[in-house]
Amino acid sequence: MLLDQPYAVRRVEPAAVQTLRHAVLWPHKAGPEACVIPEDGRADARHLAAFNADGQMVGVCSLFNQRSMRFPHAIPLTDAVYRLRVMGTLPEIRGSGAGAALMDAACAEARHLGADWLWCDARQVALGFYE
């Protein structure tokens, strides 16, 4: 495990996140081109990627102006609600700060967009990270 690894996080185009989504989140899909979600191309979508010191993309996440359909009353009615979705990091760098760097950047981006709320749902195995 690499500790204190510096990560740069920046906005990227939707297509840039597909390869890492395929490798980390959906390896069962036919290929990176199959790792697109309907929200990817929306005007409110923001795609973020974490890069290591060598410039390798090691993590991704996306933000969408979206309320929870499963729990619509969990957040007060407002249009300033963003969802963090499709977040993942390469297994070999987990615990080194890339996920935290992505979360910090996602929170900053949501604030920049005027969000009052940022929410996500996650796989059970990732719950500890979000807590």
Short mmCIF file of C-alpha atoms in Angstrom, two decimals:
data_model
loop_
_atom_site.label_atom_id
_atom_site.label_comp_id
_atom_site.label_asym_id
_atom_site.label_seq_id
_atom_site.Cartn_x
_atom_site.Cartn_y
_atom_site.Cartn_z
CA MET A 1 0.00 0.00 0.00
CA LEU A 2 1.28 3.46 -0.93
CA LEU A 3 0.74 6.03 1.79
CA ASP A 4 0.90 9.80 1.33
CA GLN A 5 0.72 9.40 -2.45
CA PRO A 6 -0.18 12.74 -4.01
CA TYR A 7 -3.20 12.67 -6.31
CA ALA A 8 -4.38 15.35 -8.67
CA VAL A 9 -8.11 15.39 -9.37
CA ARG A 10 -9.54 17.13 -12.39
CA ARG A 11 -12.65 17.18 -14.54
CA VAL A 12 -12.60 14.90 -17.55
CA GLU A 13 -14.89 14.12 -20.47
CA PRO A 14 -17.44 11.31 -20.01
CA ALA A 15 -15.56 8.90 -22.31
CA ALA A 16 -12.43 9.23 -20.16
CA VAL A 17 -14.00 7.39 -17.21
CA GLN A 18 -15.20 4.33 -19.14
CA THR A 19 -11.98 2.29 -19.05
CA LEU A 20 -11.58 2.60 -15.29
CA ARG A 21 -15.30 1.94 -14.73
CA HIS A 22 -14.89 -1.25 -16.73
CA ALA A 23 -11.76 -2.35 -14.86
CA VAL A 24 -13.07 -1.59 -11.37
CA LEU A 25 -16.86 -1.46 -11.31
CA TRP A 26 -18.15 -3.52 -14.22
CA PRO A 27 -15.49 -6.01 -15.42
CA HIS A 28 -18.29 -8.38 -16.46
CA LYS A 29 -19.41 -6.00 -19.23
CA ALA A 30 -18.23 -6.49 -22.81
CA GLY A 31 -15.78 -3.56 -22.68
CA PRO A 32 -15.30 0.08 -21.67
CA GLU A 33 -17.80 1.27 -24.27
CA ALA A 34 -20.49 -0.68 -22.38
CA CYS A 35 -19.73 1.25 -19.17
CA VAL A 36 -21.88 4.25 -19.97
CA ILE A 37 -24.88 5.30 -17.90
CA PRO A 38 -27.76 7.40 -19.26
CA GLU A 39 -26.81 10.43 -17.15
CA ASP A 40 -23.25 10.66 -18.52
CA GLY A 41 -24.07 13.08 -21.31
CA ARG A 42 -26.37 15.40 -19.38
CA ALA A 43 -25.45 19.07 -19.19
CA ASP A 44 -25.31 18.89 -15.37
CA ALA A 45 -22.95 15.87 -15.34
CA ARG A 46 -19.47 16.31 -13.92
CA HIS A 47 -16.87 13.57 -14.31
CA LEU A 48 -13.80 13.62 -12.10
CA ALA A 49 -10.64 11.54 -12.27
CA ALA A 50 -7.76 11.11 -9.84
CA PHE A 51 -4.28 10.85 -11.32
CA ASN A 52 -1.13 9.64 -9.58
CA ALA A 53 2.23 11.42 -9.77
CA ASP A 54 3.01 9.56 -13.02
CA GLY A 55 -0.18 10.85 -14.65
CA GLN A 56 -1.97 7.49 -14.55
CA MET A 57 -5.73 7.65 -13.95
CA VAL A 58 -6.32 5.68 -10.75
CA GLY A 59 -9.86 6.63 -9.76
CA VAL A 60 -13.07 8.15 -11.09
CA CYS A 61 -16.45 9.41 -9.98
CA SER A 62 -19.33 11.32 -11.49
CA LEU A 63 -21.82 13.89 -10.17
CA PHE A 64 -25.36 14.45 -11.40
CA ASN A 65 -28.11 16.88 -10.42
CA GLN A 66 -30.43 14.10 -9.27
CA ARG A 67 -32.74 13.30 -6.39
CA SER A 68 -33.10 9.82 -4.91
CA MET A 69 -35.91 7.89 -6.57
CA ARG A 70 -35.80 5.20 -3.87
CA PHE A 71 -35.95 7.64 -0.95
CA PRO A 72 -37.52 10.84 -2.36
CA HIS A 73 -38.36 12.27 1.08
CA ALA A 74 -34.92 11.73 2.61
CA ILE A 75 -33.74 15.14 1.42
CA PRO A 76 -35.83 18.32 1.60
CA LEU A 77 -37.34 19.47 -1.67
CA THR A 78 -34.76 21.55 -3.47
CA ASP A 79 -33.24 21.52 -6.94
CA ALA A 80 -29.76 21.85 -5.42
CA VAL A 81 -29.27 18.10 -4.94
CA TYR A 82 -26.36 16.25 -6.51
CA ARG A 83 -25.68 12.54 -6.61
CA LEU A 84 -22.21 11.01 -6.43
CA ARG A 85 -22.20 7.91 -8.58
CA VAL A 86 -19.94 5.35 -10.28
CA MET A 87 -16.98 5.97 -8.00
CA GLY A 88 -14.09 3.57 -7.96
CA THR A 89 -10.32 3.34 -7.58
CA LEU A 90 -7.82 0.78 -8.78
CA PRO A 91 -7.51 -1.98 -6.15
CA GLU A 92 -3.74 -1.62 -5.84
CA ILE A 93 -3.96 1.99 -4.65
CA ARG A 94 -6.88 1.67 -2.21
CA GLY A 95 -6.05 3.12 1.17
CA SER A 96 -3.51 5.55 -0.28
CA GLY A 97 -5.74 8.63 -0.44
CA ALA A 98 -7.02 8.58 -4.02
CA GLY A 99 -10.62 7.94 -2.95
CA ALA A 100 -10.41 10.68 -0.33
CA ALA A 101 -9.00 13.07 -2.94
CA LEU A 102 -11.92 12.24 -5.24
CA MET A 103 -14.42 12.78 -2.41
CA ASP A 104 -12.87 16.14 -1.51
CA ALA A 105 -12.98 17.22 -5.15
CA ALA A 106 -16.56 15.97 -5.58
CA CYS A 107 -17.68 17.91 -2.50
CA ALA A 108 -15.92 21.04 -3.75
CA GLU A 109 -17.48 20.65 -7.22
CA ALA A 110 -20.94 20.15 -5.72
CA ARG A 111 -20.51 23.32 -3.62
CA HIS A 112 -19.33 25.19 -6.74
CA LEU A 113 -22.50 24.03 -8.53
CA GLY A 114 -24.62 25.39 -5.68
CA ALA A 115 -25.59 22.06 -4.15
CA ASP A 116 -27.30 22.04 -0.80
CA TRP A 117 -27.07 18.26 -0.66
CA LEU A 118 -24.71 15.61 -2.00
CA TRP A 119 -25.79 12.01 -1.66
CA CYS A 120 -24.82 8.55 -2.83
CA ASP A 121 -25.66 4.93 -2.42
CA ALA A 122 -22.98 2.30 -2.51
CA ARG A 123 -22.17 -1.36 -2.53
CA GLN A 124 -22.05 -2.96 0.89
CA VAL A 125 -18.29 -3.54 0.57
CA ALA A 126 -17.70 0.22 0.15
CA LEU A 127 -19.79 1.33 3.13
CA GLY A 128 -16.78 1.69 5.42
CA PHE A 129 -15.12 4.12 3.02
CA TYR A 130 -18.16 6.41 2.91
CA GLU A 131 -18.68 6.29 6.67
#
